[in-house]
Every structure is written in C-alpha cells, then in structure tokens.
Coordinates of C-alpha atoms and ligand atoms in Angstrom, one line a residue:
Chain A
M209 CA 296.1 158.1 226.8
P210 CA 298.0 159.8 229.4
L211 CA 300.8 157.6 229.4
R212 CA 301.0 157.7 225.9
L213 CA 301.0 161.6 226.4
L214 CA 303.7 161.4 228.7
K215 CA 305.9 159.1 226.6
F216 CA 306.0 161.9 224.1
A217 CA 306.6 164.7 226.6
L218 CA 309.7 162.6 227.6
A219 CA 311.1 161.6 224.1
K220 CA 314.0 163.8 222.9
D221 CA 312.9 164.0 219.3
H222 CA 309.3 164.3 218.7
P223 CA 307.6 161.1 218.1
A224 CA 304.1 161.9 217.6
P225 CA 303.0 159.8 214.5
R226 CA 301.8 162.2 211.5
F227 CA 298.6 161.1 210.1
F228 CA 299.7 161.1 206.8
K229 CA 303.0 161.4 205.2
S230 CA 303.9 164.6 203.6
H231 CA 305.8 164.3 200.1
E232 CA 308.0 166.9 198.7
T233 CA 306.6 167.2 195.0
P234 CA 303.7 165.1 193.0
K235 CA 304.9 162.5 190.5
K236 CA 305.1 163.0 186.8
S237 CA 301.9 161.1 186.5
Y238 CA 299.1 159.5 188.4
D239 CA 296.5 157.1 187.6
V240 CA 293.8 159.1 189.3
V241 CA 294.1 162.8 190.3
I242 CA 291.7 164.2 192.9
I243 CA 291.1 167.7 193.4
G244 CA 289.9 169.1 196.9
G245 CA 291.4 167.7 200.1
G246 CA 287.6 167.5 201.8
G247 CA 285.8 164.6 203.3
H248 CA 284.5 163.9 199.6
G249 CA 287.7 164.0 198.0
L250 CA 289.9 162.2 200.8
A251 CA 287.1 159.4 200.8
A252 CA 287.1 159.1 197.4
A253 CA 290.9 158.0 198.0
Y254 CA 290.2 155.8 200.4
Y255 CA 287.6 153.4 198.6
L256 CA 289.6 153.7 195.4
A257 CA 292.4 152.0 197.1
K258 CA 290.5 149.5 199.6
D259 CA 287.7 148.5 197.3
H260 CA 289.4 149.0 193.7
G261 CA 292.9 148.2 194.7
I262 CA 293.6 151.8 192.8
T263 CA 296.6 153.4 194.7
N264 CA 298.5 155.4 192.2
V265 CA 296.6 158.3 193.2
A266 CA 297.0 161.9 194.5
V267 CA 294.8 163.9 196.3
L268 CA 295.6 168.0 195.7
E269 CA 294.2 170.4 198.2
K270 CA 295.1 173.9 198.0
G271 CA 294.7 174.8 201.3
Y272 CA 294.8 172.3 204.2
I273 CA 292.7 168.9 204.5
G274 CA 289.3 169.5 205.8
G275 CA 289.4 173.5 205.7
G276 CA 286.5 173.7 203.4
N277 CA 283.2 172.9 203.9
T278 CA 283.9 169.8 205.5
G279 CA 285.6 171.9 208.4
R280 CA 282.6 174.3 208.5
N281 CA 279.6 172.3 208.9
T282 CA 277.3 171.2 211.7
T283 CA 277.9 168.0 211.1
I284 CA 274.1 166.8 211.3
V285 CA 273.7 163.2 209.8
R286 CA 270.6 161.8 208.6
S287 CA 268.8 159.9 205.6
N288 CA 265.1 161.4 206.2
Y289 CA 264.9 162.8 202.6
L290 CA 261.9 162.8 200.5
T291 CA 262.6 161.0 197.5
P292 CA 263.3 157.3 197.4
E293 CA 266.5 157.9 195.4
G294 CA 267.7 160.3 198.2
V295 CA 266.6 158.4 201.1
N296 CA 268.1 155.1 199.9
F297 CA 271.6 156.8 199.2
Y298 CA 271.8 158.9 202.4
D299 CA 270.7 155.7 204.1
A300 CA 273.7 153.8 202.7
S301 CA 275.7 156.5 204.1
V302 CA 274.2 156.7 207.8
K303 CA 275.2 152.8 207.7
I304 CA 278.5 153.5 207.0
Y305 CA 279.2 156.3 209.5
E306 CA 277.7 153.9 212.0
G307 CA 281.1 151.7 211.6
L308 CA 283.2 154.6 210.6
S309 CA 285.2 155.3 213.7
E310 CA 285.9 151.5 214.1
E311 CA 286.9 151.1 210.4
L312 CA 289.3 154.3 210.2
D313 CA 290.3 153.3 213.9
L314 CA 289.7 157.1 214.8
N315 CA 287.1 158.2 217.4
L316 CA 284.7 160.3 215.0
F317 CA 282.7 160.9 218.3
Y318 CA 279.8 159.7 216.1
S319 CA 276.8 160.3 218.3
T320 CA 273.0 159.4 217.9
R321 CA 270.8 161.8 219.3
G322 CA 267.5 161.3 217.1
H323 CA 266.4 164.2 214.8
F324 CA 262.9 166.4 215.3
T325 CA 262.2 168.4 212.0
L326 CA 259.7 171.0 213.9
A327 CA 256.2 171.7 212.3
H328 CA 254.8 174.8 212.9
T329 CA 252.3 174.9 210.3
E330 CA 249.5 172.6 208.8
S331 CA 251.5 172.5 205.5
A332 CA 254.7 171.8 207.0
M333 CA 252.8 169.0 208.9
R334 CA 251.8 167.6 205.4
T335 CA 255.4 167.4 204.3
M336 CA 256.3 165.8 207.5
R337 CA 253.6 162.8 206.9
W338 CA 254.7 162.5 203.3
R339 CA 258.5 162.2 204.3
A340 CA 257.8 159.8 207.2
E341 CA 255.6 157.4 204.5
V342 CA 258.6 157.7 202.2
N343 CA 260.9 157.0 204.7
K344 CA 258.9 153.9 206.0
H345 CA 258.5 152.6 202.7
V346 CA 262.1 152.8 202.0
G347 CA 263.0 151.3 205.6
V348 CA 264.2 154.0 207.3
E349 CA 263.2 155.0 210.8
S350 CA 260.9 158.1 210.6
R351 CA 257.4 158.7 211.9
V352 CA 255.4 161.8 212.7
V353 CA 255.2 162.5 216.5
G354 CA 252.8 165.3 218.3
P355 CA 253.8 167.8 220.8
D356 CA 253.7 165.8 223.9
E357 CA 256.5 163.5 222.4
I358 CA 258.6 166.6 221.7
A359 CA 258.0 167.9 225.1
K360 CA 259.4 164.4 226.5
A361 CA 262.5 164.5 224.4
C362 CA 263.2 168.2 225.0
P363 CA 261.3 169.5 228.3
Q364 CA 263.2 172.9 227.8
L365 CA 261.8 173.7 224.5
D366 CA 258.8 176.5 224.4
L367 CA 256.3 174.7 222.3
S368 CA 254.5 177.7 221.9
C369 CA 258.0 179.3 220.4
S370 CA 256.8 182.6 222.6
G371 CA 253.6 182.6 221.1
Q372 CA 254.8 183.0 217.5
A373 CA 254.8 179.6 215.9
P374 CA 253.4 177.1 218.4
I375 CA 254.6 173.8 217.6
L376 CA 251.9 171.2 215.7
G377 CA 254.0 168.4 215.5
A378 CA 257.2 166.8 214.3
L379 CA 259.1 164.3 212.2
F380 CA 261.1 162.3 214.4
H381 CA 264.1 160.4 212.8
A382 CA 265.7 158.2 215.5
P383 CA 269.0 157.3 213.4
G384 CA 269.7 161.5 213.2
S385 CA 273.3 161.8 214.4
V386 CA 276.3 164.3 214.6
A387 CA 280.1 163.5 214.4
R388 CA 283.4 165.3 214.6
H389 CA 283.7 166.5 211.0
D390 CA 287.5 167.2 210.9
G391 CA 287.9 163.9 212.2
V392 CA 286.1 162.4 209.3
A393 CA 288.3 164.2 207.0
W394 CA 291.3 163.3 209.0
G395 CA 290.2 159.7 209.3
Y396 CA 289.8 159.1 205.7
A397 CA 292.9 160.8 204.7
R398 CA 295.0 158.5 206.9
G399 CA 293.3 155.2 205.3
A400 CA 294.1 156.6 202.0
D401 CA 297.7 157.3 203.0
R402 CA 298.0 154.0 204.5
L403 CA 296.7 152.2 201.5
G404 CA 299.4 154.3 199.2
A405 CA 297.5 157.4 198.0
E406 CA 299.6 160.9 198.2
I407 CA 298.1 163.3 199.7
Y408 CA 299.4 167.1 198.7
Q409 CA 297.9 170.3 200.9
N410 CA 299.2 174.0 199.6
T411 CA 298.7 172.3 196.2
E412 CA 296.2 174.2 193.9
V413 CA 294.9 173.2 190.4
L414 CA 295.0 175.9 188.0
G415 CA 294.0 174.4 185.0
I416 CA 292.7 170.7 183.4
D417 CA 294.2 169.9 180.1
V418 CA 291.6 168.3 178.1
K419 CA 292.5 167.1 174.3
N420 CA 289.9 165.4 172.0
G421 CA 287.6 165.6 174.7
K422 CA 289.4 163.6 176.7
V423 CA 291.5 164.4 180.1
C424 CA 295.1 164.2 180.0
G425 CA 296.5 166.4 182.7
V426 CA 296.2 169.1 185.5
K427 CA 298.4 172.0 185.9
T428 CA 299.1 172.9 189.5
N429 CA 301.4 175.5 191.3
K430 CA 303.8 172.1 192.1
G431 CA 304.0 171.7 188.1
Y432 CA 302.1 169.7 185.3
I433 CA 300.7 166.2 186.5
E434 CA 299.6 163.7 183.5
T435 CA 296.6 161.6 184.4
K436 CA 293.5 160.3 182.5
Q437 CA 291.2 160.6 185.2
V438 CA 290.4 163.7 187.5
L439 CA 287.9 163.8 190.1
S440 CA 286.6 167.3 191.2
A441 CA 285.2 167.0 195.0
V442 CA 285.6 170.9 195.4
A443 CA 282.1 171.9 196.9
G444 CA 282.0 175.5 197.0
F445 CA 284.7 176.0 194.5
T446 CA 282.9 173.9 191.8
P447 CA 282.2 176.6 189.2
R448 CA 286.1 177.4 188.9
I449 CA 286.7 174.0 188.2
T450 CA 284.0 173.4 185.5
E451 CA 285.0 176.6 184.0
M452 CA 288.6 175.2 183.4
V453 CA 286.8 172.3 181.1
D454 CA 284.1 174.2 179.8
L455 CA 281.6 172.5 181.6
E456 CA 278.3 174.0 182.0
T457 CA 276.1 173.1 185.6
P458 CA 273.3 174.5 187.3
I459 CA 275.5 175.1 190.3
V460 CA 275.3 178.5 192.3
I461 CA 277.1 179.5 195.0
H462 CA 275.5 181.0 198.1
P463 CA 277.2 181.5 201.7
L464 CA 275.9 179.4 204.3
Q465 CA 276.5 180.3 208.0
A466 CA 276.9 178.7 211.6
C467 CA 277.9 179.7 215.1
V468 CA 278.2 178.0 218.4
T469 CA 277.8 179.3 221.9
E470 CA 279.9 178.9 224.8
P471 CA 280.0 175.7 226.5
V472 CA 276.9 175.1 228.8
K473 CA 275.9 172.1 231.0
P474 CA 274.4 169.4 228.9
F475 CA 270.6 169.6 228.6
L476 CA 269.8 169.3 224.8
D477 CA 270.1 165.3 223.6
T478 CA 268.5 165.8 220.6
I479 CA 268.8 167.5 216.9
L480 CA 266.2 170.0 216.6
V481 CA 265.2 171.7 213.1
S482 CA 262.8 174.4 212.5
G483 CA 262.2 175.4 208.8
S484 CA 259.8 178.1 209.6
L485 CA 262.2 179.8 212.3
H486 CA 265.0 179.0 210.0
V487 CA 267.2 177.4 212.9
Y488 CA 268.9 174.3 213.9
V489 CA 270.8 173.7 216.7
S490 CA 272.5 170.6 218.7
Q491 CA 274.9 170.3 221.7
S492 CA 278.5 169.3 221.0
S493 CA 280.0 167.0 223.2
R494 CA 281.7 169.6 224.8
G495 CA 278.6 171.7 225.6
E496 CA 278.3 174.2 222.8
L497 CA 275.2 175.0 221.0
V498 CA 276.0 174.3 217.6
M499 CA 273.9 176.3 215.5
G500 CA 272.8 177.1 211.9
S501 CA 270.2 179.1 209.7
S502 CA 269.2 178.9 206.2
L503 CA 271.2 179.8 203.1
D504 CA 272.7 183.5 202.4
P505 CA 270.0 185.0 200.0
Y506 CA 272.3 186.1 197.2
E507 CA 275.5 184.8 195.4
V508 CA 278.8 185.6 197.1
H509 CA 282.2 183.6 196.7
Q510 CA 283.4 184.2 200.3
T511 CA 283.4 182.8 203.7
R512 CA 282.6 185.7 205.4
S513 CA 280.0 185.8 208.3
T514 CA 277.6 188.8 209.0
L515 CA 275.9 190.4 212.4
D516 CA 272.5 190.0 210.4
F517 CA 273.0 186.7 210.2
V518 CA 273.5 186.0 214.0
E519 CA 270.8 188.5 215.0
G520 CA 268.3 186.9 213.1
L521 CA 269.4 183.3 214.0
T522 CA 269.8 184.2 218.0
S523 CA 266.4 185.8 218.0
H524 CA 264.7 182.9 217.0
M525 CA 266.5 180.6 219.0
L526 CA 265.1 182.5 222.2
D527 CA 261.6 181.9 220.6
M528 CA 262.6 178.3 221.2
F529 CA 264.8 178.5 224.6
P530 CA 263.7 181.7 226.4
F531 CA 266.0 180.7 229.0
L532 CA 269.2 181.0 227.0
S533 CA 269.4 184.7 226.5
N534 CA 272.5 185.4 228.6
I535 CA 274.3 182.5 227.0
K536 CA 277.0 184.3 224.7
V537 CA 278.0 183.3 220.9
V538 CA 281.6 182.7 220.9
R539 CA 282.2 182.0 216.9
Q540 CA 280.6 182.3 213.7
W541 CA 281.8 181.4 210.2
G542 CA 280.6 180.7 207.0
G543 CA 281.4 178.2 203.8
M544 CA 280.4 178.3 200.2
A545 CA 277.7 176.1 199.4
D546 CA 277.1 174.7 195.9
M547 CA 273.6 174.7 195.4
T548 CA 271.5 173.0 192.5
P549 CA 268.2 174.0 191.8
D550 CA 266.7 170.7 193.2
F551 CA 268.6 170.5 196.1
A552 CA 270.3 167.1 195.0
P553 CA 273.9 166.7 194.4
I554 CA 275.5 166.4 191.0
M555 CA 277.6 162.9 190.8
G556 CA 279.2 160.7 188.2
K557 CA 280.5 161.1 184.6
T558 CA 280.3 164.3 182.6
P559 CA 280.7 164.6 178.5
I560 CA 284.3 165.0 178.9
E561 CA 285.9 161.5 179.2
G562 CA 287.9 161.0 182.4
F563 CA 286.6 164.2 184.1
Y564 CA 284.3 163.2 187.2
L565 CA 281.9 165.3 189.1
D566 CA 281.1 165.1 192.8
A567 CA 279.3 168.6 193.5
G568 CA 276.4 170.2 194.1
W569 CA 276.5 169.2 198.0
G570 CA 275.0 172.6 199.3
T571 CA 274.0 172.5 202.7
W572 CA 273.7 168.5 202.9
G573 CA 276.8 167.0 201.9
F574 CA 278.7 166.1 205.4
K575 CA 276.2 163.6 205.9
A576 CA 277.1 161.5 202.2
T577 CA 280.5 161.8 202.8
P578 CA 281.3 158.2 203.1
I579 CA 279.0 156.7 200.5
S580 CA 279.9 159.8 197.9
G581 CA 283.5 158.8 198.5
K582 CA 282.7 155.2 198.0
T583 CA 280.2 155.5 194.6
M584 CA 282.8 158.0 193.2
A585 CA 285.5 155.4 193.8
E586 CA 283.4 153.0 191.9
T587 CA 282.6 155.2 189.2
I588 CA 286.3 156.0 188.8
A589 CA 287.3 152.6 188.8
N590 CA 284.6 151.3 186.2
D591 CA 284.2 154.7 184.3
S592 CA 280.5 154.0 184.8
A593 CA 278.4 155.2 187.8
P594 CA 276.6 152.6 190.0
D595 CA 272.5 152.7 190.1
L596 CA 272.5 154.1 193.4
I597 CA 273.6 157.7 192.0
H598 CA 272.0 157.5 188.8
S599 CA 269.3 159.9 190.0
F600 CA 272.1 162.3 190.8
R601 CA 273.9 162.6 187.1
L602 CA 274.5 165.7 185.5
S603 CA 272.3 164.8 182.3
R604 CA 269.3 164.8 184.5
F605 CA 269.0 168.2 183.8
E606 CA 268.8 168.0 180.0
D607 CA 266.3 165.3 180.6
Y608 CA 264.3 167.0 182.8
E609 CA 264.2 164.5 185.3
L610 CA 265.1 166.7 188.5
T611 CA 265.5 164.9 191.8
G612 CA 263.5 167.3 194.3
E613 CA 264.6 167.3 197.6
K614 CA 263.9 170.8 198.5
G615 CA 261.1 169.8 201.0
A616 CA 263.5 168.1 202.9
A617 CA 266.8 169.8 202.5
S618 CA 266.0 173.6 202.7
V619 CA 266.8 174.4 206.4
G620 CA 267.6 171.1 207.7
H621 CA 271.0 170.3 206.5
Chain B
M202 CA 277.6 194.9 201.1
K203 CA 275.2 196.3 203.9
L204 CA 273.8 199.3 201.6
L205 CA 272.2 199.1 198.1
T206 CA 271.5 202.0 195.6
C207 CA 267.9 201.8 194.5
P208 CA 267.8 203.7 191.0
M209 CA 264.5 205.2 192.1
N210 CA 264.9 205.7 195.9
G211 CA 268.9 206.1 196.5
I212 CA 270.9 204.3 199.2
R213 CA 268.7 201.7 201.1
P214 CA 269.9 199.0 203.4
L215 CA 270.3 195.5 202.1
S216 CA 267.4 194.2 204.0
E217 CA 264.7 196.3 201.6
F218 CA 266.3 194.1 198.5
I219 CA 265.7 191.0 196.9
F220 CA 268.1 189.1 194.8
G221 CA 266.7 188.2 191.6
G222 CA 269.5 186.3 190.0
E223 CA 271.5 187.0 186.9
Y224 CA 270.2 188.8 184.1
R225 CA 269.8 186.4 181.4
V226 CA 268.5 186.3 177.5
A227 CA 266.8 183.7 176.5
P228 CA 267.4 182.0 173.3
N229 CA 264.9 182.0 169.9
Q230 CA 262.6 179.4 171.2
D231 CA 261.3 178.9 167.6
T232 CA 265.1 178.2 166.3
C233 CA 266.9 176.8 169.3
T234 CA 267.6 172.8 169.7
D235 CA 265.8 171.4 172.8
A236 CA 269.4 170.8 174.2
E237 CA 270.0 174.9 174.3
W238 CA 266.5 175.1 175.8
A239 CA 267.5 172.8 178.9
A240 CA 270.7 174.4 179.0
F241 CA 269.2 177.9 179.3
V242 CA 266.6 176.5 182.0
H243 CA 268.8 175.0 184.0
N244 CA 272.7 176.2 183.8
R245 CA 274.1 179.3 185.3
S246 CA 277.3 180.9 185.2
G247 CA 278.4 180.0 188.3
A248 CA 282.1 181.1 188.3
P249 CA 282.9 184.3 190.2
G250 CA 283.2 187.6 188.3
D251 CA 281.8 190.8 187.3
K252 CA 278.1 190.0 186.9
K253 CA 274.8 191.7 185.8
E254 CA 271.9 191.2 188.0
W255 CA 268.3 191.6 188.9
W256 CA 267.4 193.1 191.9
Y257 CA 264.4 194.2 193.7
H258 CA 263.5 197.3 196.1
T259 CA 260.7 195.4 198.1
P260 CA 258.9 198.6 199.7
S261 CA 258.8 200.4 196.3
G262 CA 258.5 197.4 194.1
T263 CA 261.2 198.6 191.7
W264 CA 262.9 196.1 189.7
F265 CA 266.6 196.9 188.7
I266 CA 269.8 195.8 187.4
A267 CA 272.9 195.7 189.4
E268 CA 276.7 195.5 188.4
R269 CA 278.3 193.5 191.0
N270 CA 281.7 191.6 191.4
T271 CA 280.4 188.1 193.0
L272 CA 283.9 187.5 194.4
T273 CA 284.2 190.7 196.1
D274 CA 280.7 191.8 196.5
K275 CA 281.1 195.4 195.3
V276 CA 278.7 197.2 193.1
S277 CA 279.6 199.1 190.4
R278 CA 276.5 200.6 189.6
T279 CA 272.4 200.1 189.2
Y280 CA 270.1 201.3 186.9
L281 CA 266.3 200.8 185.6
H282 CA 266.6 198.0 182.9
G283 CA 266.8 199.8 179.6
T284 CA 268.3 202.7 180.8
N285 CA 272.1 202.0 180.9
N286 CA 273.0 205.4 180.2
N287 CA 271.2 206.6 183.2
V288 CA 273.9 205.6 185.8
V289 CA 273.3 206.0 189.4
P290 CA 276.5 206.0 191.2
A291 CA 276.6 203.0 193.6
Q292 CA 277.4 203.2 197.5
E293 CA 281.0 203.5 199.0
E294 CA 281.2 200.4 201.2
E295 CA 281.0 201.5 204.8
G296 CA 284.3 201.7 206.5
K297 CA 286.5 201.0 203.6
Ligands
LIG63 C1 278.0 176.1 207.8 C2 277.8 175.1 207.0 C3 276.6 174.1 207.3 C4 276.4 172.9 207.0 N1 275.9 171.9 207.7 C5 275.8 170.6 207.1 C6 275.2 169.6 207.9 O1 274.8 169.8 209.3 N2 275.0 168.3 207.4 C7 275.3 168.1 206.2 O2 275.3 166.7 205.5 N3 275.8 169.1 205.3 C8 276.2 170.3 206.0 N4 276.8 171.1 205.0 C9 277.3 170.7 204.0 C10 278.6 170.3 204.0 O3 279.7 171.0 205.0 C11 279.5 170.0 202.3 O4 278.4 170.1 201.6 C12 280.6 168.9 202.4 O5 281.5 169.2 203.9 C13 281.1 168.9 201.2 O6 282.6 168.1 201.4 P1 283.4 168.2 200.0 O7 284.6 167.5 200.9 O8 282.9 167.9 198.8 O9 283.9 169.7 200.1 P2 284.8 170.9 201.0 O10 284.8 170.3 202.2 O11 284.6 172.1 200.7 O12 286.3 170.4 200.5 C14 286.8 170.9 199.1 C15 287.9 171.1 199.2 O13 288.5 171.7 197.8 C16 289.7 172.6 197.6 N5 290.0 173.0 196.5 C17 288.8 173.9 195.8 N6 289.4 174.5 194.6 C18 290.9 173.6 194.7 C19 291.8 173.8 193.7 N7 291.6 174.7 192.6 N8 293.1 173.1 193.8 C20 292.9 172.3 195.0 N9 292.2 172.2 196.0 C21 290.8 172.8 195.7 C22 289.1 173.5 199.0 O14 290.1 174.2 199.7 C23 288.7 172.3 199.8 O15 289.6 171.9 201.0 C24 277.2 172.3 205.8 C25 277.5 173.5 205.2 C26 278.0 174.4 205.5 C27 278.8 175.5 205.0

C-alpha cells in the first residue's frame, strides 16, 4: 500500500482509479431504472448484471452513493430473528457477507464479534429462549447464556447495571458482526459499474410515468428516461416515491439516531444490545464506541439529531459501563427509518406492472443489503419474487398475513 | 420541536407528550369492502406534509389534536377534538 501511494504522489496527472465511471447524462432508455444509490439499489444493480446478465441498467441517486441510511447505520449484521422466514432470509444475507470482501475485492472490515442481546427481566428471558429455539430449528447459531458467560466475554460490563436493571442472561448469537457500511455501497457500485450498469449521482427522480397500470418511464432532474421496470430502493424516502404512483403502503417515517465516542483502547470485543436500556454498542476497528438507541417517538422526515437522544443514551451507557464517564461523544447523526407495522420489510412486486418495491427496512436493513439485492434482482429478471421473500410481499397486509418480527427488532438493529 | 402547546395546560416540554398517530376516519364497517377495511387497518399516509395528529399530554391525561408539518416539524395549531374553532396558538420554536 505505501508503495502504491508513493506512485500516486509522484505521478503528474492523478492516476488514482475511480470506483465507477461518471457519465454525463443518462441515456434515452434503460431496461431497468433503480431509484436510490444506497447499498440495496447498488446491490440489486450488481446482481442483475452478475446473476441475470441484465446490464442496461441505471442507478439514479439524488445525492451521493451511500449517503442515505447505508452510511448512517451502526453496521450490525446478525440473523437471530424471531420468525423462521426472517431467520432464513437474514441468514442467507450473513452467508453472502462472509465472502463479500473477497467477491467485491474490497476490504469491508467484516468482523465477526458475537452478539449478546441482554435480558433484564423474566419476560425478556422468555423472548430470548423463544428466539434461540427458532434459530436452532432453522440452523442458526444462537443460545441462551447466563451472567457468567456474559461476564467472561465482557468483564467491564456492570452486570447489575448500577443496580437499576440486573442482567439475568442473554441471547448469544455467535455470527453477529459489524462491517464498514460505506464500503458495502462502494464495493457494490464498483462491481455493478464493471459489469456495465451506469450510476448517476445528483440525479433525482421527480415522477414516475404509469400508463394503463404499467410503468413506462421516470422524470428526473436530468430529463425523461424511458423504462418498463423501476425498482424503488429509497428507504426513508419510500412514501414520497409510492405517492408518485398512487400506491398506498403501511410505511411511516421516524428518525433513528446514532453517535460515536472518541477512540479508546480496544476493550469491547462483542456487540451488546439491551432492549430494556434502549442501548446497543460495539467498538469500531478505530476504537470508537458506536452506539444507538430506539426509534424517535414520532414521525419526522428529517435527519436531525437531538440532545435528548445523547442524554438518554449516555445515561444508560453509564449504567452498563460506569468507567466511561470521562469519554466524549464526538459525533451524532440521524437517519430516516421506513417503519412497517410488523417490523419486517416490504419486498417484491406491486399492483403496478413493472414497479418493484424494496422498502420497509426501518432500523434493520443494512444486514439485508446483499440478500435483498440478490432477491430483488431475481424478482425483476423473472417478474416474479423468489420464495425466500414471499412473506415480505406488500399484499401480506391485505391478506392479514403479517410477519411479526417486533420481538427481535425493536432495539437491536 | 421541543415544546408543544396543550390546549388545556399551555406550553409544556415535549417530553410530557406522547404521539398518538395520524387522525383518521374509519370507513363504514357495514358497507365497506374487505380490501377497504384492510387498507384502513394497515395503510398510512406516509409522505411528508401538513398532517392532523393525535397527541396526549401525559401528566394531565389530555388527548388533543395537533396540526403539524412532518417535514419541517412545525406545529401550526393544537385544539381539543371537536372544538376546531377554539384554536390555541402554537408555540414559537426556540431560537428561530
Ligand atoms: C441510525 C441508524 C442505525 C441503523 N443501524 C442498523 C444496524 O445496526 N443494522 C442494520 O441491519 N440496519 C441498521 N439500520 C437500517 C439500515 O441503515 C437501512 O435499513 C439500510 O441502510 C437501507 O439501505 P437502502 O439502500 O435501502 O437505503 P439508503 O441507504 O437510505 O439509500 C436510499 C437512497 O435513495 C436516495 N433517494 C431517495 N429519493 C430519491 C429520488 N427521488 N431519486 C433518486 N434517489 C433518491 C437517497 O438519497 C438515498 O441515498 C440503521 C439505520 C439508522 C438510520
């Protein structure tokens, strides 16, 4: 690496390779237009090309790639969900993640840490046992552990939580990991670009043209683009896109906030989550503590962050780790979480021919980036959703067949 | 938004309130179709804009209506349900 850097420094014209080509203006038409250059949209472009040979594809991003929730999340990857459908789906994603740095030829700093969901009450213990049994049944490594094992994995943790909420046990999920979130977006962008897809930043979709129930094009700030297939992968902007095609969904937007501390000497190997204390935390490879809390309590379409959030979160962090009282929070931010009533995503076809939805990713969609890209690509290529995402279809609400993941998703992202 | 005007108690900190979701009118159960009912149960108007919402002032147990823009987070007025004429002016946002 230093040699390569030196080469760039000495070269006259800057030879550093770009991650993806920048094109002037979009073409007149594409086979597929993907709205949203987050991880999900870029992964879909990559798998459309790689798995299905569909390369006449444009990804339209109104800002910069990865600037949405993809670059704002706390990067937890896990599959210890509550429903067998959810566990199977997220497990497929974890398996792709494990080989993704190699596949995309980019170090995603994918780091398997083990994930503890702490239980402070009997009823929380009951949910942990339930999740452990469902996970084992589907073949995912999760088990309920007692305070001893938690203390061994994380000796700095005050198991009594300042006497406020003593820890009774935890759900331990060995595959739990963290990764570099922007790397995932950039890796998929480069992969898709190399295979022929075109990526447009600063390109906003302003309207979607639907005639006789079929998609025929999109209006953008860079002109009109003809296409018969549109994928909406815009997370917190989903209701604005579905409004363009008069499609009703259950999605509501609430901010979700996070923050990091200054870097400290590595002490926390695992990922810790406490539903009762509304805290989850891991330590980044740079040494920062990456922390988040529960969803903001009311609807706002903004990425602002608040003092209330940091105050609440840090007071609970001190219940768990009193010795951190002198450590400074150096950054805080927010994203817009697209929430569904059952805490499961909405994926697949819609009543509008050629309009596909990849949404409802709320507080939990980073871990699903590879598998959602793959399954949405398959859905678009075949105009039919694979079985793996059947339980996430939009029509499940009309059928009253919800996929209840709340017990596994409400704080632990 | 850090303060909100309760129609009964005046300007109070936001931490005293609970968001109750959008104000919605149910379709007639006797005449609507199953699909219309399912849409009412599950679907929401998620796009940003001016909305009429239920809010609850916890210490006094008061449910009321707030009209708020969900993009700017500015409240234009609050009032008790059914008393639309009796408008209480909303707070000025701090520092703006
Ligand atoms: C604070 C926080 C913490 C989180 N923690 C976790 C976690 O630990 N683990 C986990 O699995 N998930 C987590 N999530 C959720 C996760 O970040 C998201 O679900 C996921 O990143 C969604 O990815 P995406 O590609 O679908 O959307 P995004 O990354 O949001 O991308 C959507 C893109 O669409 C663009 N766009 C919108 N409208 C238009 C338009 N009209 N035209 C063109 N482009 C448009 C936006 O600019 C944006 O870049 C967290 C979220 C937040 C906010």
